[in-house]
C-alpha cells in the first residue's frame, strides 16, 4: 500500500508533532468551567467564558474575587488543597456550590499547579448524590481491576481484559487497545464493544500512531478526552495573564482543548465523544487505549485519574509479559551462541551454523523467512526473497542510517536495485546490522497480507498491503541476536588473527634465515618485508616506509635495471634477469633477480610483489673462466657419443653464447622463456 503522511514510522514525525495532542491555547471544552488562581492567595485571575452559564456567576465578576462567591464548600476545598502544596498532577475531588437554576449543587473538580506557579481549577457540574455514588463504584471497580488485568499471562489476554475494564469504567460503546508499531502502522490487539459495531481487531490507524509518536511533553496529560466533537471550545477571560503577558499552560488540564487530529479521528470513526489513554513502557509510548461513543459523553475528573491508573497497571503487566518473553529469547540466544562457537571451533563456518537454528530464530520474532548476508554469500531459510532482491536490499540498507543497528518495515521499499520479480511474494523486513561497512546483515521476513488501514485523510477505510507490524519486543530480540552473532564473529576472527600472526611469525623467521634475498610488497607498492640477504645484495634507502619506487636507485641505471623498473612498476609484469652491481675494486658481480606480480583473486589489480635475488658469476670473468665451461662442455658431448671434432665445435658455440650473455647483462629473459 502507498503510505500516507500518517504512516511514517515512529520517531519520524514532522516539526508540528509536539502539538498533536493539544488544541488551541487558552481555550477549554464547554462542559466544564476553568479558573486560573493566584498560587499564593487563591484569587481568581482568569475564568472560562462559560462560568456564568454553568455556575451562575459571570466570568468578568469572578476575576479578582475569591471563590467564596460561588457558595458551598468549593472555596474551602480549594484552600485546603493549596495548603497541602498542590502538585503538577491533576487531583480530583467532589464538592458543592450554591443551588443553580437546574437544582444541581455538585461539582466534580480537579486541581493542579503549572510550572508558571499558577493554580488551575477545573469544575464540571453534576448532581451531588451521583458524584458520591460514582466515587464508591469507581473504587470497587479499580479494586477488581488489579486481579482481572494484573493476572494476564499473554498479550492478547491482557489487551482484551484491559478493553473490557476501560469500557466498564467509562461506559463508552467501543474501547480498543492499540499497539504502536516500530515500523509502519500498528494494530488493534484488544477490543470491547456493545451495540451494532463492526469489529476492528487487527485494524491499523495511522493517526493513532502519529499521536503515540509525539515527542515526550506533547502529550503531557496521558489521558485526553473530548466530550463532544461538535461543541465549540470557549476562551478564558481575560485572554492573557497580566503578570506574564501570555496564556496559562493548560497542557495537563483535563478540560483543555484537544488537537484537531484527535477530534478528526473520533469524527471519522462516527463518534461524538471519545478518549485516548497512552500506555507507556519504560518511559516510551507502547500503545494507546481509545474509547468511542455515538453521543456526547464527558469523562469526569475521577475517571480521568482512574484511566491513568489503569494505564499504569497495563504498562506494568506489559513489562512483565515482555520481560518473560525476553528471558525465553535470552535462553534461545544463549544456546545459539554456544552452538555457533562450538561448531566454529570444530572447523565450521559460523555463517553456516546460524541456519542450523533457523527454526528457533524464526519463532523468536514470529517470522516466515530468514536470510544471512555475509562475506558476499547469501544463506536463507523459509520464505525469503530472491538473491537479486536480497543483494539490492543489502545495498539499500548499507546506505541507511540504522538507529541502533536495526530497521523494521512492514513492507519492502519500492524501487530497490534487483527489485522483486513479477509475481514474487512481497514481505515485511526486520534487519539487523552485523558489520559496517562490511555489509553483513541478518534479515527476518514476514509475508504481506491485506490489512484494514483506516486513514482519515483518505476518507476512512482502505485495504492496504503490509506484514503484521514488528513489535518492540521483536526488535529487542533481533538486537540481542545481532549482539550474539557479532560477538561470535569477532571471537572467530580474533582467533583467526592470532593463528595468522603465529603463522606469519614462523614464516618471517624462515624467510629471514634464507640465503636468497627476499623482498615482499603489497599491491599498493608498500614494502612489507625485507630479509638481510636482500639488503646485502642491494643498498636500500634507510627509511621506515619503503616503497617499490624507492628501489630505483638501488637497482642502478643500466638497461636491465630500467627494464626491471618499467616492468614492475608501470606494466606490473613479472621479470627474470640479472643486474650488475659493484663487487668492490674494479670488479662487478651479477645479481640474478626474479620479480613475481601476484594478482588478486577477484582479478582487479595486484595482491602484491615478490622479489627474489641471488649472486651470480661476475660479468668480467677472465678467459680461463670462459674456457673451463667450454672444455667441460666438450668432454660432456664426447661422453654422449659425439666425435671429438664435432664435440669441440658445439662446445665453442656454447662458449660464445655464454660470453655474449656475460658481455650483455642487459639481456632479459621473459618469465617462462627457455634457454637454447
mmCIF file with all atom_site columns, C-alpha atoms in Angstrom, residues 1 4 6-7 174 176 178 185-186 188 191 198-209 265 268-269 292 451-464:
data_model
loop_
_atom_site.group_PDB
_atom_site.id
_atom_site.type_symbol
_atom_site.label_atom_id
_atom_site.label_alt_id
_atom_site.label_comp_id
_atom_site.label_asym_id
_atom_site.label_entity_id
_atom_site.label_seq_id
_atom_site.pdbx_PDB_ins_code
_atom_site.Cartn_x
_atom_site.Cartn_y
_atom_site.Cartn_z
_atom_site.occupancy
_atom_site.B_iso_or_equiv
_atom_site.pdbx_formal_charge
_atom_site.auth_seq_id
_atom_site.auth_comp_id
_atom_site.auth_asym_id
_atom_site.auth_atom_id
_atom_site.pdbx_PDB_model_num
ATOM 1  C CA . UNK A 1 1   ? 0.000   0.000  0.000  1.00 0.00 ? 1   UNK A CA 1
ATOM 2  C CA . UNK A 1 4   ? 0.005   8.357  3.676  1.00 0.00 ? 4   UNK A CA 1
ATOM 3  C CA . UNK A 1 6   ? 0.351   9.424  8.862  1.00 0.00 ? 6   UNK A CA 1
ATOM 4  C CA . UNK A 1 7   ? 2.005   6.074  8.209  1.00 0.00 ? 7   UNK A CA 1
ATOM 5  C CA . UNK A 1 174 ? -16.383 0.790  21.993 1.00 0.00 ? 174 UNK A CA 1
ATOM 6  C CA . UNK A 1 176 ? -9.820  -0.638 21.724 1.00 0.00 ? 176 UNK A CA 1
ATOM 7  C CA . UNK A 1 178 ? -3.945  -0.278 20.030 1.00 0.00 ? 178 UNK A CA 1
ATOM 8  C CA . UNK A 1 185 ? 1.147   1.169  11.091 1.00 0.00 ? 185 UNK A CA 1
ATOM 9  C CA . UNK A 1 186 ? 0.272   -0.525 14.397 1.00 0.00 ? 186 UNK A CA 1
ATOM 10 C CA . UNK A 1 188 ? -5.743  -3.172 17.360 1.00 0.00 ? 188 UNK A CA 1
ATOM 11 C CA . UNK A 1 191 ? -11.372 -4.690 21.719 1.00 0.00 ? 191 UNK A CA 1
ATOM 12 C CA . UNK A 1 198 ? -18.219 -3.805 13.303 1.00 0.00 ? 198 UNK A CA 1
ATOM 13 C CA . UNK A 1 199 ? -15.048 -5.439 14.664 1.00 0.00 ? 199 UNK A CA 1
ATOM 14 C CA . UNK A 1 200 ? -11.752 -3.533 14.452 1.00 0.00 ? 200 UNK A CA 1
ATOM 15 C CA . UNK A 1 201 ? -9.448  -6.244 15.766 1.00 0.00 ? 201 UNK A CA 1
ATOM 16 C CA . UNK A 1 202 ? -6.244  -6.199 13.665 1.00 0.00 ? 202 UNK A CA 1
ATOM 17 C CA . UNK A 1 203 ? -7.026  -2.832 12.039 1.00 0.00 ? 203 UNK A CA 1
ATOM 18 C CA . UNK A 1 204 ? -4.424  -0.073 11.734 1.00 0.00 ? 204 UNK A CA 1
ATOM 19 C CA . UNK A 1 205 ? -4.884  3.654  12.458 1.00 0.00 ? 205 UNK A CA 1
ATOM 20 C CA . UNK A 1 206 ? -2.041  5.899  11.223 1.00 0.00 ? 206 UNK A CA 1
ATOM 21 C CA . UNK A 1 207 ? -3.416  8.847  13.196 1.00 0.00 ? 207 UNK A CA 1
ATOM 22 C CA . UNK A 1 208 ? -3.171  6.854  16.443 1.00 0.00 ? 208 UNK A CA 1
ATOM 23 C CA . UNK A 1 209 ? 0.432   6.023  15.518 1.00 0.00 ? 209 UNK A CA 1
ATOM 24 C CA . UNK A 1 265 ? -10.075 10.823 14.455 1.00 0.00 ? 265 UNK A CA 1
ATOM 25 C CA . UNK A 1 268 ? -14.134 9.893  11.192 1.00 0.00 ? 268 UNK A CA 1
ATOM 26 C CA . UNK A 1 269 ? -14.904 6.935  13.450 1.00 0.00 ? 269 UNK A CA 1
ATOM 27 C CA . UNK A 1 292 ? -15.665 5.859  21.226 1.00 0.00 ? 292 UNK A CA 1
ATOM 28 C CA . UNK A 1 451 ? -4.817  -5.120 6.067  1.00 0.00 ? 451 UNK A CA 1
ATOM 29 C CA . UNK A 1 452 ? -7.645  -2.892 7.242  1.00 0.00 ? 452 UNK A CA 1
ATOM 30 C CA . UNK A 1 453 ? -5.925  0.514  7.330  1.00 0.00 ? 453 UNK A CA 1
ATOM 31 C CA . UNK A 1 454 ? -8.138  3.436  8.317  1.00 0.00 ? 454 UNK A CA 1
ATOM 32 C CA . UNK A 1 455 ? -6.713  6.747  7.095  1.00 0.00 ? 455 UNK A CA 1
ATOM 33 C CA . UNK A 1 456 ? -8.819  9.871  7.813  1.00 0.00 ? 456 UNK A CA 1
ATOM 34 C CA . UNK A 1 457 ? -7.120  11.897 5.086  1.00 0.00 ? 457 UNK A CA 1
ATOM 35 C CA . UNK A 1 458 ? -8.195  9.265  2.526  1.00 0.00 ? 458 UNK A CA 1
ATOM 36 C CA . UNK A 1 459 ? -11.825 9.213  3.553  1.00 0.00 ? 459 UNK A CA 1
ATOM 37 C CA . UNK A 1 460 ? -11.987 6.321  6.010  1.00 0.00 ? 460 UNK A CA 1
ATOM 38 C CA . UNK A 1 461 ? -11.238 2.657  5.399  1.00 0.00 ? 461 UNK A CA 1
ATOM 39 C CA . UNK A 1 462 ? -8.623  1.397  2.961  1.00 0.00 ? 462 UNK A CA 1
ATOM 40 C CA . UNK A 1 463 ? -7.393  -2.095 2.188  1.00 0.00 ? 463 UNK A CA 1
ATOM 41 C CA . UNK A 1 464 ? -3.606  -1.984 2.144  1.00 0.00 ? 464 UNK A CA 1
#
